[in-house]
mmCIF file of C-alpha atoms and ligand atoms in Angstrom:
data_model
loop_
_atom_site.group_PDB
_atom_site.id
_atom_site.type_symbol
_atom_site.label_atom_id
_atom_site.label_comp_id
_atom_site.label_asym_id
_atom_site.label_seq_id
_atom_site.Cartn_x
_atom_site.Cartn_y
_atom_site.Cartn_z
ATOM 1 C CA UNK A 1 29.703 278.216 71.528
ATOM 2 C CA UNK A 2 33.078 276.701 70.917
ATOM 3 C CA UNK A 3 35.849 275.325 73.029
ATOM 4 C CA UNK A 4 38.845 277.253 72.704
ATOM 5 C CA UNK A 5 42.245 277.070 74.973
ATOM 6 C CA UNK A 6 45.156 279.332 75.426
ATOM 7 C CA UNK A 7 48.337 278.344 77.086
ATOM 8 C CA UNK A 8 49.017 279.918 80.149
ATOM 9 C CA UNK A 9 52.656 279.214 81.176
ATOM 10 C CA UNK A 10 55.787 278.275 78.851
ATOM 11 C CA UNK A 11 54.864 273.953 80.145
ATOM 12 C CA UNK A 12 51.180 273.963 80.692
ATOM 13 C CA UNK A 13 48.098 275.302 82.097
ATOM 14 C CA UNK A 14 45.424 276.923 79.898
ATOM 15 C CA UNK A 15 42.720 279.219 79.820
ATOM 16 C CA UNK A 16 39.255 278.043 78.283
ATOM 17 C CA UNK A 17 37.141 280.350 76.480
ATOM 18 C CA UNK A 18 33.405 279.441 74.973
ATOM 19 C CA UNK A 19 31.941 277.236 77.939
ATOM 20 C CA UNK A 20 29.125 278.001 80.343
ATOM 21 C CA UNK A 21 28.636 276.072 82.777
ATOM 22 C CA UNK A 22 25.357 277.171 84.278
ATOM 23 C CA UNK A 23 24.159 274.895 80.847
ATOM 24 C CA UNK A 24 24.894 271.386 80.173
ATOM 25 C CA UNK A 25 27.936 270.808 77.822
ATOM 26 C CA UNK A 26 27.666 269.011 74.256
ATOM 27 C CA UNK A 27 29.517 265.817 73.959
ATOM 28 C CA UNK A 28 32.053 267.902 71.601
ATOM 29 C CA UNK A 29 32.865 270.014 74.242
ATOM 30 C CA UNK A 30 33.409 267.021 76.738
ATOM 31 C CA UNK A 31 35.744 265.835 74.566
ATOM 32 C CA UNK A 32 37.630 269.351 73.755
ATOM 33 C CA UNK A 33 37.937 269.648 77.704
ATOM 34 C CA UNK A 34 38.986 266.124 78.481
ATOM 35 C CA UNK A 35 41.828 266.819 75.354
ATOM 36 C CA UNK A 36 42.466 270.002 76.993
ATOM 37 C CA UNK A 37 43.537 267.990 80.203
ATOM 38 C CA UNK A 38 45.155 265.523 78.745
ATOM 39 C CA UNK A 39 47.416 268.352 76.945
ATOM 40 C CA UNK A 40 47.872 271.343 79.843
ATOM 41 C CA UNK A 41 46.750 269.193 82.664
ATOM 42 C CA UNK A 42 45.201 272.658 84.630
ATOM 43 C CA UNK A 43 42.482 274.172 82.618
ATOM 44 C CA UNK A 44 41.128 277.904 83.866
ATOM 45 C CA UNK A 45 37.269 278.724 82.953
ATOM 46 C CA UNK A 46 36.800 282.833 84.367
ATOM 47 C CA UNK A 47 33.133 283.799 85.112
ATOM 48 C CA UNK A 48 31.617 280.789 86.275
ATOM 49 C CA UNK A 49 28.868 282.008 88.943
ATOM 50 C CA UNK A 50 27.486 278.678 89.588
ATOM 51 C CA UNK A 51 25.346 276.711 91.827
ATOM 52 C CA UNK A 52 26.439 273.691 93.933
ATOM 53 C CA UNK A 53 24.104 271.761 91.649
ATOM 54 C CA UNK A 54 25.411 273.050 88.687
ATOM 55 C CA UNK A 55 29.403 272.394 89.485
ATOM 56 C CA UNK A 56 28.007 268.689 90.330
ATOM 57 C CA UNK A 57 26.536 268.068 86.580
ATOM 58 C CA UNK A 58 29.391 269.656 85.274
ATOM 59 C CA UNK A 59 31.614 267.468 86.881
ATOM 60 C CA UNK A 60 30.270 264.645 86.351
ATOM 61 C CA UNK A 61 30.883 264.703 82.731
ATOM 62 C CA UNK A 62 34.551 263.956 83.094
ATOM 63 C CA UNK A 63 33.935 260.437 85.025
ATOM 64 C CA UNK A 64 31.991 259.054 88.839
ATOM 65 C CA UNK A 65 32.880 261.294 91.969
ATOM 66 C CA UNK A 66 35.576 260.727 94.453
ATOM 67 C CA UNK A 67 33.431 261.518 97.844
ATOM 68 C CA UNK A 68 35.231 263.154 100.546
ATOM 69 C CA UNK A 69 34.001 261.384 103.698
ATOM 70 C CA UNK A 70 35.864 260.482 106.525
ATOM 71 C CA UNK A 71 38.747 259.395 104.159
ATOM 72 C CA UNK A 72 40.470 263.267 103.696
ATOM 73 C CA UNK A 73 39.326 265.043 106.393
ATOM 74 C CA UNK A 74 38.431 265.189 110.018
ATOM 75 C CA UNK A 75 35.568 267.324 109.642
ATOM 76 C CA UNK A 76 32.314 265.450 111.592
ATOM 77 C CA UNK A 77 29.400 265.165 109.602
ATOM 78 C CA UNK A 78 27.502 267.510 111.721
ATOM 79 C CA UNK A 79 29.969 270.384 111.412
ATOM 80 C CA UNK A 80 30.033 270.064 107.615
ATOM 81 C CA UNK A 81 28.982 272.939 105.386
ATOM 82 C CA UNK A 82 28.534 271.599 101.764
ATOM 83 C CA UNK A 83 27.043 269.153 100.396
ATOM 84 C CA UNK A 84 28.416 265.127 100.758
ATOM 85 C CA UNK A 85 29.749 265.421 97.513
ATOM 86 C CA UNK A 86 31.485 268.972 97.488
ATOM 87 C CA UNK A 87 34.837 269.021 99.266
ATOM 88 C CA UNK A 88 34.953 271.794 101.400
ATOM 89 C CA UNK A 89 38.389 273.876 101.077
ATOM 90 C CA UNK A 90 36.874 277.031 102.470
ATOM 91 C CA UNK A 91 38.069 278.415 105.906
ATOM 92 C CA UNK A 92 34.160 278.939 107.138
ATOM 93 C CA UNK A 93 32.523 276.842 109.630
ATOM 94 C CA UNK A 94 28.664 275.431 109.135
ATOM 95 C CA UNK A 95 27.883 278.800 109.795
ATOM 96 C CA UNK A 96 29.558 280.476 106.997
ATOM 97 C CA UNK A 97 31.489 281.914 110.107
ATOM 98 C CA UNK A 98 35.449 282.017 109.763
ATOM 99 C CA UNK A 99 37.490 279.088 111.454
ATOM 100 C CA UNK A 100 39.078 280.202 114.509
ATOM 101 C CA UNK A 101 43.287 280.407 114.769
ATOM 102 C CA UNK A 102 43.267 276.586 116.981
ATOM 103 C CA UNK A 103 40.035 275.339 115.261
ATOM 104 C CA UNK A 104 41.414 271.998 114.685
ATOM 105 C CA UNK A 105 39.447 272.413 111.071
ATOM 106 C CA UNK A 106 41.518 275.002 110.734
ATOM 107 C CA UNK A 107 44.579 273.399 111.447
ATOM 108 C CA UNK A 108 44.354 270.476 109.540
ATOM 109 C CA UNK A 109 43.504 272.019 106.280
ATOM 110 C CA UNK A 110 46.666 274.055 106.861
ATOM 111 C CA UNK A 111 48.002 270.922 104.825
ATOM 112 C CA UNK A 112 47.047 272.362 101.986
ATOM 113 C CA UNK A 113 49.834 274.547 102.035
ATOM 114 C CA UNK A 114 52.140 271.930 101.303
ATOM 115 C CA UNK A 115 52.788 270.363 97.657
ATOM 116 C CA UNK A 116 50.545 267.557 96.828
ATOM 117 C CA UNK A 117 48.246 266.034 94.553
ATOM 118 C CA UNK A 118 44.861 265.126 95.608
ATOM 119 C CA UNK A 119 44.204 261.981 97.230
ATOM 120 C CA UNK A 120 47.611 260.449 96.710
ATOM 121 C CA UNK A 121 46.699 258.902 100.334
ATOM 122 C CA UNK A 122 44.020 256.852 98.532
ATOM 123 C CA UNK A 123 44.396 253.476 97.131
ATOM 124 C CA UNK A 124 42.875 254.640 94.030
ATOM 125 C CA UNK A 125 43.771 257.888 93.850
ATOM 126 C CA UNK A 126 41.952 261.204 92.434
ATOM 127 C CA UNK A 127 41.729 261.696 88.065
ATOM 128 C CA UNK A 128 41.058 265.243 88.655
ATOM 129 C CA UNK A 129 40.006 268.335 90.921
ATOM 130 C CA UNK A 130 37.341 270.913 90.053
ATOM 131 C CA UNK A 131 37.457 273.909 92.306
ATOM 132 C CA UNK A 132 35.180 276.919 92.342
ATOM 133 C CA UNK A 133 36.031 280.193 93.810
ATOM 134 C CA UNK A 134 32.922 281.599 95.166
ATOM 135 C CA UNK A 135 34.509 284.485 97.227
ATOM 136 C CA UNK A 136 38.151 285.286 97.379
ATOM 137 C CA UNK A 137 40.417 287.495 99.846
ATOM 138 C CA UNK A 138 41.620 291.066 98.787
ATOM 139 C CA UNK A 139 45.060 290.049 99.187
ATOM 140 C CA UNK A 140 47.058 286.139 98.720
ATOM 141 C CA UNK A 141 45.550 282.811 98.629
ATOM 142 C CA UNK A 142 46.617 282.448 94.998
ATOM 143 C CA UNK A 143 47.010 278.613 94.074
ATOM 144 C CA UNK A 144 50.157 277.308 92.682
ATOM 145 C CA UNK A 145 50.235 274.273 90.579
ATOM 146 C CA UNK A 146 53.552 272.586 88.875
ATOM 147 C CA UNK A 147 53.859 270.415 85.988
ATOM 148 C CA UNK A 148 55.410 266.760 87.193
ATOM 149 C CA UNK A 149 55.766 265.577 83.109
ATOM 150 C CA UNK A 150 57.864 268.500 82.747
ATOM 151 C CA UNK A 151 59.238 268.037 85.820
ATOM 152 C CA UNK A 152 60.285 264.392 84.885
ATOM 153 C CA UNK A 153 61.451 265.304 81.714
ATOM 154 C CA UNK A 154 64.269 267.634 83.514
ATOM 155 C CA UNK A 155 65.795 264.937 85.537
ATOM 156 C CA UNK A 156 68.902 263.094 84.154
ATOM 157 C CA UNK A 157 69.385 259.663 83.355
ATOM 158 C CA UNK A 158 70.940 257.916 86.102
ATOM 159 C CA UNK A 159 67.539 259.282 88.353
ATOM 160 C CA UNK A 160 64.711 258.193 85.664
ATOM 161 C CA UNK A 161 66.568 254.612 86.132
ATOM 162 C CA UNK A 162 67.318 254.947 89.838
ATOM 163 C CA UNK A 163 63.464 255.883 90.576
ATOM 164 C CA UNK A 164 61.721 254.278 87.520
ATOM 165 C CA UNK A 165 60.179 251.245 89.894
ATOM 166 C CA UNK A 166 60.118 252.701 92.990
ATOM 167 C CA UNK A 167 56.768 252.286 95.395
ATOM 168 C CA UNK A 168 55.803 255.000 98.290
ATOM 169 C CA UNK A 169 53.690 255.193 100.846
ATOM 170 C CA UNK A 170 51.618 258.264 101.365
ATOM 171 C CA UNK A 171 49.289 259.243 104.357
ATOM 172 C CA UNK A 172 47.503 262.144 105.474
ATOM 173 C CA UNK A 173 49.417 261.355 109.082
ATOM 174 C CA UNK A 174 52.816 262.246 107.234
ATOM 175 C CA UNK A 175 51.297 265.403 105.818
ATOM 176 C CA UNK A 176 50.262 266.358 108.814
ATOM 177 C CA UNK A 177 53.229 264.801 110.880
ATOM 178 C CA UNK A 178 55.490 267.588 108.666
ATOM 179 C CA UNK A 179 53.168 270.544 109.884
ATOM 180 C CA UNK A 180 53.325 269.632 113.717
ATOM 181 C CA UNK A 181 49.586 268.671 113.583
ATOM 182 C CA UNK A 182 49.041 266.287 116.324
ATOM 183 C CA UNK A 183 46.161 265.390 118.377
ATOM 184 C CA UNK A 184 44.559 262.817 116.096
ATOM 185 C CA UNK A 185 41.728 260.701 117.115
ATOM 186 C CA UNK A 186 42.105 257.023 117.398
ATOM 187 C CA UNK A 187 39.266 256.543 114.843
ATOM 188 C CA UNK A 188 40.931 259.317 112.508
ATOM 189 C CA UNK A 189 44.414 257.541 112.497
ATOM 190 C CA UNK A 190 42.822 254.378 111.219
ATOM 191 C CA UNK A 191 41.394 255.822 108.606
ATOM 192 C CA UNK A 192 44.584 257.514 107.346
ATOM 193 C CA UNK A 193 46.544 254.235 107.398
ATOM 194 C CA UNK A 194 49.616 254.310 104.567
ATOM 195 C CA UNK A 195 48.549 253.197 100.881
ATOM 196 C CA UNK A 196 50.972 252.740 98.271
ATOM 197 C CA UNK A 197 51.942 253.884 94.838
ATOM 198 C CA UNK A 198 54.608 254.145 91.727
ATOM 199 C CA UNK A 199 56.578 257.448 92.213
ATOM 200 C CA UNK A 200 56.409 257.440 88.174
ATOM 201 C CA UNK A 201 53.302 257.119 86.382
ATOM 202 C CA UNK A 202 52.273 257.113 82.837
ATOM 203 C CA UNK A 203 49.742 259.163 81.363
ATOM 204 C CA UNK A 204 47.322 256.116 79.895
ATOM 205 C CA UNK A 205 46.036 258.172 76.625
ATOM 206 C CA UNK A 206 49.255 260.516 75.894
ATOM 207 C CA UNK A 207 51.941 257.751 77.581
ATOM 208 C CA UNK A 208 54.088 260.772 79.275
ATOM 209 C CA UNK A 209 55.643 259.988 82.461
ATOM 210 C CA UNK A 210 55.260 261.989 85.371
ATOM 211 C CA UNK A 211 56.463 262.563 88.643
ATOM 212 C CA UNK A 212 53.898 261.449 91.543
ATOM 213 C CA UNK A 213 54.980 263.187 93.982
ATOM 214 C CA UNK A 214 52.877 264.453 97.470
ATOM 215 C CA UNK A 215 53.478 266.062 100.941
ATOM 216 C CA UNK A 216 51.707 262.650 101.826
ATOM 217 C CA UNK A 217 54.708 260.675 100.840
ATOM 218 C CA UNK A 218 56.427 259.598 104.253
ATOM 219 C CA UNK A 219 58.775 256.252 102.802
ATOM 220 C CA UNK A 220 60.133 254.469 99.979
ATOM 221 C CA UNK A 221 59.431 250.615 100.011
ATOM 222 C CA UNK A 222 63.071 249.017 100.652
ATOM 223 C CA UNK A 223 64.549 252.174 101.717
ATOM 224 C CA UNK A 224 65.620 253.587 105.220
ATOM 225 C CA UNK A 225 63.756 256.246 106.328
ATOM 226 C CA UNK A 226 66.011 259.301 106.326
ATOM 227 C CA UNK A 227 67.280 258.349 103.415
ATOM 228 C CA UNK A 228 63.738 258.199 101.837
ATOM 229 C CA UNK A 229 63.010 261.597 103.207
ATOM 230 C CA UNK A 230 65.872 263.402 102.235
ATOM 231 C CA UNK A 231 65.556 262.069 98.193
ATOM 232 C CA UNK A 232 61.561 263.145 98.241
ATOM 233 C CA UNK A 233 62.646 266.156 99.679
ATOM 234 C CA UNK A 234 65.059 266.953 96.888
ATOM 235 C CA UNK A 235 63.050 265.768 94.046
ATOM 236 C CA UNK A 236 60.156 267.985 95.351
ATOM 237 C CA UNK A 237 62.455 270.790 95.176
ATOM 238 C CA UNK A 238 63.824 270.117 91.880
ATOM 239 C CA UNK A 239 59.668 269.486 90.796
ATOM 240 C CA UNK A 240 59.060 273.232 91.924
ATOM 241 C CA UNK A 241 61.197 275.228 90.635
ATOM 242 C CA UNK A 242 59.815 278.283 89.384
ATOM 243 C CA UNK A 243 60.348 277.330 85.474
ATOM 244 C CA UNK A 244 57.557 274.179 86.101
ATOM 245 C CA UNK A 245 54.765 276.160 88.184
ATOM 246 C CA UNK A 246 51.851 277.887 87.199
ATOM 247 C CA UNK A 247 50.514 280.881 89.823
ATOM 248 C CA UNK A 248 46.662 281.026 89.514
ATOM 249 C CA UNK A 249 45.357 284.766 90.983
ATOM 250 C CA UNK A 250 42.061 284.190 92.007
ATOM 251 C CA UNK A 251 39.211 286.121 90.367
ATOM 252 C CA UNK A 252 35.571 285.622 91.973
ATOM 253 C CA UNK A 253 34.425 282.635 89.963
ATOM 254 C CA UNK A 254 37.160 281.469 88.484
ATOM 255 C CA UNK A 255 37.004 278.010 87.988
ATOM 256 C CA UNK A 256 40.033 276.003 87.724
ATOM 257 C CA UNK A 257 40.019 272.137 87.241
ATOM 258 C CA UNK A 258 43.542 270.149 87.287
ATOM 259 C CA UNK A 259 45.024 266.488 86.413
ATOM 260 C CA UNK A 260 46.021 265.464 89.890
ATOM 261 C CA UNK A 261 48.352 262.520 87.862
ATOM 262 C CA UNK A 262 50.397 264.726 86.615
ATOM 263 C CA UNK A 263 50.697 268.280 88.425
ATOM 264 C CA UNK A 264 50.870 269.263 91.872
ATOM 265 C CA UNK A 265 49.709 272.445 93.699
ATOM 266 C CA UNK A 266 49.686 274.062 97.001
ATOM 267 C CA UNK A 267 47.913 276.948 98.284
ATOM 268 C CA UNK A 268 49.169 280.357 99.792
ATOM 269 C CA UNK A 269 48.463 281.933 102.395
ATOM 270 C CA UNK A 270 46.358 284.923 103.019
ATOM 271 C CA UNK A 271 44.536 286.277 106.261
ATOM 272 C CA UNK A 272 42.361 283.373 106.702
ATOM 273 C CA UNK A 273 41.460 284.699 110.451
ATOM 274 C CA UNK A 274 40.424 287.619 108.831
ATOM 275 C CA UNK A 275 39.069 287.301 105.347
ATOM 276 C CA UNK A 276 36.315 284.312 103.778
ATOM 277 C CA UNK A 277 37.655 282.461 100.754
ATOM 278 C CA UNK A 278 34.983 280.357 99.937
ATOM 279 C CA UNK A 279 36.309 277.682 97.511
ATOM 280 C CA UNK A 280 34.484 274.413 96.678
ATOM 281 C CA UNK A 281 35.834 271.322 95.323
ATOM 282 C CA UNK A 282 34.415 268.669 93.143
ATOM 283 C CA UNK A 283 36.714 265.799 92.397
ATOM 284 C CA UNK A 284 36.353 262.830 89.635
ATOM 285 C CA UNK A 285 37.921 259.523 91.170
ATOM 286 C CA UNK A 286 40.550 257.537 89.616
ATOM 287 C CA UNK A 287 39.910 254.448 88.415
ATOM 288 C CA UNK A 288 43.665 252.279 88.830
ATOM 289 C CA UNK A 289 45.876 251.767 91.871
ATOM 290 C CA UNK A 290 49.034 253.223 90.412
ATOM 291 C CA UNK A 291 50.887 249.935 91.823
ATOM 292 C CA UNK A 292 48.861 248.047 89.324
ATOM 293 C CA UNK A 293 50.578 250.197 86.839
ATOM 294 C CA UNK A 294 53.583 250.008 84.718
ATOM 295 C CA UNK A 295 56.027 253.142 85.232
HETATM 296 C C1 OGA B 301 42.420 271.701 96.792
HETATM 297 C C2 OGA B 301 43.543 272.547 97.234
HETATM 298 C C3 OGA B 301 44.383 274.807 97.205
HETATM 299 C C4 OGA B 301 43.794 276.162 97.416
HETATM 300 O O1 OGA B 301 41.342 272.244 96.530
HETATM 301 O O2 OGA B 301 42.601 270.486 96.675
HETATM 302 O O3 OGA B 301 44.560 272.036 97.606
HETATM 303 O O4 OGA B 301 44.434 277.131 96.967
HETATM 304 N N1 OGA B 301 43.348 273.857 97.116
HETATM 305 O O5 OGA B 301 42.723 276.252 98.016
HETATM 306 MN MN1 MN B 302 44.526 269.870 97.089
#
């Protein structure tokens, strides 16, 4: 079998035909994925029914793990229901039961509702996500993912120059500060302390820039912080517009893996009190601190 890719959406996003991912994957097809990303940035594989085990090695062809851990989430270890290696972006409980209305679980992953890119709240933030639908809701839940080159691309001059240097600071706190999550544990705020990076980052292999933007970002180095707020607030609205986002429909296993450098996405809602999605996440660790970086 063959690699083969169809663009999705006018900017980005395809649709990969000829993989299987219940095998292991030639080195040709490595590299026909990994050009795939580098092109569309969100790749869609339909009909993966897969193992834990098997989204793991398949993964791991495209660079080492990010672990979750205490780092993204305030799941305890004991109440955890995957695998240490598998972020868990399911509403279900150990159990396989569904997360209550005030489960603080619950609450917390709410975040995901909000634009963002993957571990922008790491020092070395997430290369890409890898996320397996195992069991999707009748109705909503679609993902939504938008295209920050293209995004970029749109602004006009005088804002590429104005923001071309500029450093941010991004926490899960804010994120969760702008949803009216509170009731943080001492040890949980400590681990979510601010890190920094380049609101404009370069693709190393195709050099495009891109917007690196996140519903982590709470300041702007140097700036005041209304004033911080209000321009992310703006540029995430500008970054969203319909004409830059991709809506992914969930099919049972559908497999969808994204560039978190250069897209964002958000989930929708559906009747999560009411209804399992079961959706597991595998994600392949960055390897620079975007600060390090030129824009
Ligand atoms: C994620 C995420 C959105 C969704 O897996 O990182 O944000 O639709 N998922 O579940
Ligand atoms: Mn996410």
């Amino acid at each position: 079998m063959s690699v083969t890719i169809r663009q999705l959406h006018p900017v980005f996003a395809g649709e990969v035909s000829g993989v299987d991912m219940r095998q292991p994957l030639s080195a040709e097809d490595v590299a026909a994925i990994d050009a795939g990303m580098n092109e569309y940035a969100v790749l869609v594989f339909h009909d993966q029914n897969i193992t834990d085990d098997q989204q793991l090695a398949f993964s791991r062809n495209f660079g080492a793990l990010e672990l979750p851990g205490s780092a993204s989430n305030i799941t305890k270890a004991k109440d955890r229901r995957l695998g240490p290696e598998m972020a868990d972006v399911s509403n279900l409980d150990a159990n396989h039961g569904i997360l209550d209305r005030n489960d603080r679980q619950r609450m917390f992953n709410l975040g995901n509702l909000l634009w963002h890119s993957d571990s922008s709240y790491r020092a070395t933030p997430a290369k890409y996500s890898l996320l397996s639908g195992r069991q999707i809701p009748a109705k909503g839940g679609d993902t939504e993912f938008a295209d920050m080159r293209a995004a970029y691309d749109a602004l006009d001059a005088t804002t590429k120059a104005e923001i071309e240097d500029l450093v941010c600071e991004h926490s899960l706190l804010y994120s969760r500060g702008l949803l009216g999550f509170t009731g943080l544990e001492a040890a949980e705020k400590a681990n979510f302390k601010p890190v920094r990076q380049r609101l404009v980052r370069t693709h190393p292999v195709t050099g495009r820039k891109s917007l690196y933007l996140s519903a982590h970002i709470g300041a702007i180095l140097g700036w005041p912080m209304p004033e911080a707020r209000g321009f992310i607030r703006d540029l995430t609205e500008a970054a969203t517009e319909r004409e830059f986002v991709y809506a992914h429909q969930w099919r049972r296993y559908d497999f969808v893996m994204w560039d978190n450098r250069q897209t964002m996405h958000r989930a929708r809602r559906f009747n999560d009190t009411g209804e399992a999605r079961d959706m597991r996440r595998t994600t392949i660790a960055g390897d620079i601190q975007t600060v390090e970086q030129a824009a």
